[in-house]
Tab-separated table of C-alpha atoms in Angstrom:
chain	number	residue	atom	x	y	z
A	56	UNK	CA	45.323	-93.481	14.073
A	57	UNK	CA	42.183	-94.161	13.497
A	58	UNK	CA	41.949	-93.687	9.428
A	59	UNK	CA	45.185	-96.229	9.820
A	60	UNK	CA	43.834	-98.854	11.951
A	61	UNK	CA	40.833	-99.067	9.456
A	62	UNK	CA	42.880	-99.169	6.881
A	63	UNK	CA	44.926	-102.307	8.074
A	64	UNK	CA	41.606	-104.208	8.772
A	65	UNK	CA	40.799	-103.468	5.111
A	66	UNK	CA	43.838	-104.989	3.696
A	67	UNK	CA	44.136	-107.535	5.911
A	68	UNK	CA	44.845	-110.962	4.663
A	69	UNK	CA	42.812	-114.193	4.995
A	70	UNK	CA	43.300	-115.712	8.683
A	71	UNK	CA	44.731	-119.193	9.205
A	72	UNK	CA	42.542	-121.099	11.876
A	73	UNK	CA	45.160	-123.544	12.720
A	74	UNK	CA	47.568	-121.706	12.894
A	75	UNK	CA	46.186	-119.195	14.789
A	76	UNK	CA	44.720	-121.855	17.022
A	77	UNK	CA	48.493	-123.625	17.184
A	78	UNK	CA	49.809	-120.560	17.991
A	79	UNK	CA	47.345	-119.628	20.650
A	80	UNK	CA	48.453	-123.017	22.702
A	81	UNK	CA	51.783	-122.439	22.281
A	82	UNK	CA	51.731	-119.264	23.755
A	83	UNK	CA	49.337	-120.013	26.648
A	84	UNK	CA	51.554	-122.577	27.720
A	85	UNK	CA	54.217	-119.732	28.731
A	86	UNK	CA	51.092	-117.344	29.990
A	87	UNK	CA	48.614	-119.801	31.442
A	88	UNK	CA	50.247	-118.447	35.411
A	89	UNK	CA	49.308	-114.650	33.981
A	90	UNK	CA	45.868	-115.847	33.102
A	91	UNK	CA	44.868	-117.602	36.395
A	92	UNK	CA	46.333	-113.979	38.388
A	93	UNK	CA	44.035	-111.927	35.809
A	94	UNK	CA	41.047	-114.517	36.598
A	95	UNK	CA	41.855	-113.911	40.412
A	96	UNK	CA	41.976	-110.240	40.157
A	97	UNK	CA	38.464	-110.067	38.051
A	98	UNK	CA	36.987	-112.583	40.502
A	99	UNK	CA	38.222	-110.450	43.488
A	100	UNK	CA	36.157	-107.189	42.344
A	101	UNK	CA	33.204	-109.327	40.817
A	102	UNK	CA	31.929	-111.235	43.370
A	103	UNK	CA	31.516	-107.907	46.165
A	104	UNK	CA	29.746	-106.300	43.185
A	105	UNK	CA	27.497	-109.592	43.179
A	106	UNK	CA	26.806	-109.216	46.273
A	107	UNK	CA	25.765	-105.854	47.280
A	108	UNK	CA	23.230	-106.585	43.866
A	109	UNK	CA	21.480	-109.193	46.169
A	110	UNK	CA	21.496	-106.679	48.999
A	111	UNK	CA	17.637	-105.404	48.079
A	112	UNK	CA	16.687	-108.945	48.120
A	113	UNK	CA	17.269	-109.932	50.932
A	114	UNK	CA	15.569	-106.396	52.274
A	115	UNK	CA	12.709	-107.812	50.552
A	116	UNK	CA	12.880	-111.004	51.676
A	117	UNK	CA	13.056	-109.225	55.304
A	118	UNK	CA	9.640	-107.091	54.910
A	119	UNK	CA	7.931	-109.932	53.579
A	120	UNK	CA	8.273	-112.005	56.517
A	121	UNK	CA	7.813	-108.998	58.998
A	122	UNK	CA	4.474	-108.069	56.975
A	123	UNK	CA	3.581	-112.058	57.329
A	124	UNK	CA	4.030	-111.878	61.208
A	125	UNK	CA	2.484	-108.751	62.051
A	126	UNK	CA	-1.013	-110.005	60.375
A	127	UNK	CA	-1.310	-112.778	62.753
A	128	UNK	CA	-1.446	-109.726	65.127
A	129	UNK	CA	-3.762	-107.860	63.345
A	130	UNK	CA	-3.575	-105.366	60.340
A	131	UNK	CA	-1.042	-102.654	59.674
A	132	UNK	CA	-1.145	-99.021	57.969
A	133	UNK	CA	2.855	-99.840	57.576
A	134	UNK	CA	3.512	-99.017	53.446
A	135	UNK	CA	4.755	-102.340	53.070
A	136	UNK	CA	3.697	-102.098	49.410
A	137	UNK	CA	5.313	-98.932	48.689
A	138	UNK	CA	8.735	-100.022	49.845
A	139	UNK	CA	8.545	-103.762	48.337
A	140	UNK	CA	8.063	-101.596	45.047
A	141	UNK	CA	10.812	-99.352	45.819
A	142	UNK	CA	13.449	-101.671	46.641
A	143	UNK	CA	12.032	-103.576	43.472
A	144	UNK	CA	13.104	-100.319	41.884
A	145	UNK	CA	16.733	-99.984	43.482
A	146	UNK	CA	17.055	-103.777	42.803
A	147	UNK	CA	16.722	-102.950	38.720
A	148	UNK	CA	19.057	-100.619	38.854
A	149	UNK	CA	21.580	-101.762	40.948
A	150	UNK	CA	21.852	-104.685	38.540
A	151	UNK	CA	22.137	-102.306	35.891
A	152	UNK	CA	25.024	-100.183	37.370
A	153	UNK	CA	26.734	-103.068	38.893
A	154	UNK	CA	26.500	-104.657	35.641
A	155	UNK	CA	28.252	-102.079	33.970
A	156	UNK	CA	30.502	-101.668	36.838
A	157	UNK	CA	31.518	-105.132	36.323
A	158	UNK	CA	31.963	-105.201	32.321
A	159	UNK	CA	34.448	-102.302	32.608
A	160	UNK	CA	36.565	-103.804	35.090
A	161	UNK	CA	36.349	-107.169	33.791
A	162	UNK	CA	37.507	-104.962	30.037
A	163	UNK	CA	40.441	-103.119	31.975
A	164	UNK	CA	41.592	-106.285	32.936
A	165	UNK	CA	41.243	-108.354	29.903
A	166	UNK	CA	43.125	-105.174	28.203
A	167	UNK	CA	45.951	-105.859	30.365
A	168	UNK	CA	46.358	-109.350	29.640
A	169	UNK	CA	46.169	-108.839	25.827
A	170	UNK	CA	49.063	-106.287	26.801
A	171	UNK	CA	50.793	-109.243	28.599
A	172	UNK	CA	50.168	-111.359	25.825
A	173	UNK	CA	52.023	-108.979	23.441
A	174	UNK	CA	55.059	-108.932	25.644
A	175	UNK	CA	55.446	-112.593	25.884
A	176	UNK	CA	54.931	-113.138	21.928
A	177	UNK	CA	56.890	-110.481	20.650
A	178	UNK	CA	58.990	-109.323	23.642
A	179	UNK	CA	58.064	-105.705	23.666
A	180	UNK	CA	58.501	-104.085	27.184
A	181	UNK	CA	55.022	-103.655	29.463
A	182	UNK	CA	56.067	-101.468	32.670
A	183	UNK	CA	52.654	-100.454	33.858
A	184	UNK	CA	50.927	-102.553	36.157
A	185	UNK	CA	47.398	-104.455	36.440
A	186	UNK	CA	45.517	-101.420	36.585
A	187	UNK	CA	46.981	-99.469	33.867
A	188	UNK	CA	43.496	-99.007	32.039
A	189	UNK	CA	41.971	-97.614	35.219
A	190	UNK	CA	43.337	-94.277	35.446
A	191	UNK	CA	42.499	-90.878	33.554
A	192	UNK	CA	40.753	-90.689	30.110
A	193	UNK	CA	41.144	-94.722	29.972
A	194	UNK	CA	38.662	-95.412	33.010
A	195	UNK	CA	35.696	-93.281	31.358
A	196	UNK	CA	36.836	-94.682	28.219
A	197	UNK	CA	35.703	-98.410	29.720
A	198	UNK	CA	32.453	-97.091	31.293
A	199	UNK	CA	31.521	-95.855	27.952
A	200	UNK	CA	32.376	-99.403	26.118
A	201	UNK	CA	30.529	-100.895	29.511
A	202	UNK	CA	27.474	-99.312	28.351
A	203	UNK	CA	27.880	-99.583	24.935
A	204	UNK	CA	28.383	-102.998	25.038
A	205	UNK	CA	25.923	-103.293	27.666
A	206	UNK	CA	23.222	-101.791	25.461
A	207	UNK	CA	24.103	-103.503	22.288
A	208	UNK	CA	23.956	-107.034	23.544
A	209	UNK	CA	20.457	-106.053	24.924
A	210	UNK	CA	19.577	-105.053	21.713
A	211	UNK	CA	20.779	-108.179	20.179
A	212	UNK	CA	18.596	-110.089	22.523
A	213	UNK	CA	15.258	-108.227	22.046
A	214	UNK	CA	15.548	-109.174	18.198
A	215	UNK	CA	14.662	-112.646	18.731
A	216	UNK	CA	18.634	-113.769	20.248
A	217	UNK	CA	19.996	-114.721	16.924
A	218	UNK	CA	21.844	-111.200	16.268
A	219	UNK	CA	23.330	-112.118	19.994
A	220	UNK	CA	24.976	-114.715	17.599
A	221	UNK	CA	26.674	-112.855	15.534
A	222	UNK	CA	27.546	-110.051	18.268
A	223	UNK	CA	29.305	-112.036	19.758
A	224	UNK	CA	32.400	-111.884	17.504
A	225	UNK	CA	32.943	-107.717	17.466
A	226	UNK	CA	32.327	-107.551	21.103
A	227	UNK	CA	34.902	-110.001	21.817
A	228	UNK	CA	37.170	-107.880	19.560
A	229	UNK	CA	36.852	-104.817	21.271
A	230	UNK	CA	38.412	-105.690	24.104
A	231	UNK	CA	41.806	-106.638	21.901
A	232	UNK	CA	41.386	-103.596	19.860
A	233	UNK	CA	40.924	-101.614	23.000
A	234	UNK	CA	44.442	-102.541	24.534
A	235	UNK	CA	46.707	-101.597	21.748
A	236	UNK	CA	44.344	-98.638	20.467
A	237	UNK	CA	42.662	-96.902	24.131
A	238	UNK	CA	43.650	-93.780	22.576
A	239	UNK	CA	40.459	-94.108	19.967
A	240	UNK	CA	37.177	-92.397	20.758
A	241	UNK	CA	34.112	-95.139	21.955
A	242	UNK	CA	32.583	-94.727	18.935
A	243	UNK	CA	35.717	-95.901	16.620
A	244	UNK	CA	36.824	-98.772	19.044
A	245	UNK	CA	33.245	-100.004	18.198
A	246	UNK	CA	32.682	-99.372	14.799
A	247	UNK	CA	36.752	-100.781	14.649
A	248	UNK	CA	35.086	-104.328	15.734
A	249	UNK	CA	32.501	-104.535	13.920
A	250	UNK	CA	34.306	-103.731	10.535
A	251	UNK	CA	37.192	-106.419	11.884
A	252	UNK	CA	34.338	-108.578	12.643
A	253	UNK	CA	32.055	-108.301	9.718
A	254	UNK	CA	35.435	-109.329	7.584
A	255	UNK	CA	36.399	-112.410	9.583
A	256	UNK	CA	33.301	-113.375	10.961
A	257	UNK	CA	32.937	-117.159	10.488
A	258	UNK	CA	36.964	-117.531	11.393
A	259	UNK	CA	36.887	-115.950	14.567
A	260	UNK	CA	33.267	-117.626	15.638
A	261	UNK	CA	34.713	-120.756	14.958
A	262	UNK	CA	38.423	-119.939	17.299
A	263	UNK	CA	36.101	-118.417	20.378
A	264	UNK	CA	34.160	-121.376	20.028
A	265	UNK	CA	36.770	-124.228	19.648
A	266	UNK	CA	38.866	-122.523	22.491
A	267	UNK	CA	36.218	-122.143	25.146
A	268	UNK	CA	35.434	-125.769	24.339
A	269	UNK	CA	39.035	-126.775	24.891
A	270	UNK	CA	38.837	-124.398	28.025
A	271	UNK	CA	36.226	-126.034	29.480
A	272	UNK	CA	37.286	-129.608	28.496
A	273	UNK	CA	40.745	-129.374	29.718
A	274	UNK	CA	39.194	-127.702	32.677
A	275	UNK	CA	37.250	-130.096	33.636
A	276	UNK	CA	39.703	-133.255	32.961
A	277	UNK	CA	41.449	-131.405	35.761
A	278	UNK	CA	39.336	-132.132	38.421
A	279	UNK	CA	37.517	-129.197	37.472
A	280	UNK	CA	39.233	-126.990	39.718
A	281	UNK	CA	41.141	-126.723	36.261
A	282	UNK	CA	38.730	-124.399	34.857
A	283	UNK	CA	40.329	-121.611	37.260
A	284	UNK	CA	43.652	-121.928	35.075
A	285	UNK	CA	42.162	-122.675	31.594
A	286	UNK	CA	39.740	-119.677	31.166
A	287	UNK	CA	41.757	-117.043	29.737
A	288	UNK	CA	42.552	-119.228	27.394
A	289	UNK	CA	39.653	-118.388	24.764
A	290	UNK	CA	41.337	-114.690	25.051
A	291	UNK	CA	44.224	-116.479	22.911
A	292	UNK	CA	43.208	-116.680	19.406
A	293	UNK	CA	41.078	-113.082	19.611
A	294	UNK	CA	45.299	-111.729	20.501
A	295	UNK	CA	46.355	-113.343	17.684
A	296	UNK	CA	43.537	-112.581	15.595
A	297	UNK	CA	44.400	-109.167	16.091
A	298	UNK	CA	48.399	-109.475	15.560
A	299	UNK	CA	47.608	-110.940	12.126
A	300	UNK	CA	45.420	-109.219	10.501
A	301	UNK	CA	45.968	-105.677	12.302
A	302	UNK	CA	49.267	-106.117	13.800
A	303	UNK	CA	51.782	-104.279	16.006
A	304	UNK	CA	54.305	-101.241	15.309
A	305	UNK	CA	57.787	-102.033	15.109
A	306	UNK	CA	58.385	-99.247	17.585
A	307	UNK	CA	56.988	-98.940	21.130
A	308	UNK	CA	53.196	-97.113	21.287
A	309	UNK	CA	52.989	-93.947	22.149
A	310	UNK	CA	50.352	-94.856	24.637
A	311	UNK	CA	52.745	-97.189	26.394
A	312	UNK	CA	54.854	-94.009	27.519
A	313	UNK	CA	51.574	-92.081	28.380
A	314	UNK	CA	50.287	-95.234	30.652
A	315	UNK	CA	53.414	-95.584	32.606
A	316	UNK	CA	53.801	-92.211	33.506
């Protein structure tokens, strides 16, 4: 699979930006319901995570006003230090590991919807539900592109941002090549997006870009509240990036029958 996927990327043809961009409006006019549930479902899990980040915060926040009022008493022994650096500590990395909590769910669900997406263009059969990434091999599978992806964007920052740039266009791939290939090691899926996106780099900059502008813009002419129902729609073009220059078996995947199971 894997010497096959690279070697579809390799002989890919030339994209078409508006038709890809055409295409991608066309379809999220039949999908646009199946983004807004997918949005719902991500914001659902998100926003807990969120919050239990800003737990040690607010601990702080708590000892710093008890250490304030007990000096107008007099002075303490109380470690008040100590713990202020501890929970300074747990604060780091519970962002981390709710961070990475967050990217794999937000990656399991984004999977799905590419899966959706599939089954409204081409009218191959999807019987597994929402979750269907979040089960078995596939779940550790989207911790380890979490922290891959985690890592490499960090990476891309600490060189000055501009790498973030041009990042930006194989991690957005990965989460398209991950729903039709989860079957691929970490490793492949990743070096997989970077060989897609080193080959149709300025192409697929300028579709994310133009369709999270439209996003936003159509969005917003909708009272804003709009936004909710126009998000998923930058997800578009990166699906049919993928159909065109990787494209789909004639016959049902094989781990279609393993997901359903």
């Amino acid at each position: 699979m894997y010497n096959s996927l690279f070697e579809k990327i390799e002989n890919s043809s030339p994209l078409d930006f508006g038709d890809i961009l055409n295409k991608s409006i066309t379809l999220f006019k039949k999908i646009w319901v199946q983004g807004f549930v997918h949005l719902l479902i991500t914001i659902a899990i998100v926003i807990p995570l969120m919050i239990v980040i800003y737990i040690p915060i607010f601990a702080l926040i708590g000892l710093s006003g008890f250490e304030n009022g007990y000096s107008e008493y007099g002075s303490s022994e109380y470690p008040i230090d100590e713990l202020s650096i501890g929970l300074m500590i747990l604060f780091i990395l519970l962002v981390f590991i709710m961070s990475i909590v967050a990217t794999a769910f937000q990656f399991g669900i984004t999977a799905h919807f590419y899966r959706i997406c599939r089954q409204v263009d081409t009218g191959i059969a999807e019987r597994s539900g929402y979750f269907m990434f979040f089960k078995g091999k596939y779940l550790g599978k989207l911790f380890g592109i979490a922290i891959a992806t985690f890592g490499i964007a960090i990476l891309a920052t600490l060189l000055c941002y501009l790498p973030l740039l041009y990042v930006m266009v194989p991690l957005q791939l990965l989460g398209v090549i991950f729903a039709f290939n989860p079957d691929l090691s970490v490793t492949d899926l990743i070096k997989a997006s970077f060989k897609l996106g080193n080959k149709i780099w300025l192409v697929a900059f300028g579709l994310i870009f133009v369709s999270s502008m439209l996003a936003q813009l159509v969005g917003m002419l909708l009272c804003f509240v709009g936004v909710f129902f126009t998000a998923f729609f930058v997800y578009m073009p990166v699906y049919y990036i993928y159909k065109e220059a990787i494209g789909f078996d004639n016959t049902e995947p094989e781990e279609d029958k393993l997901l359903v199971e």
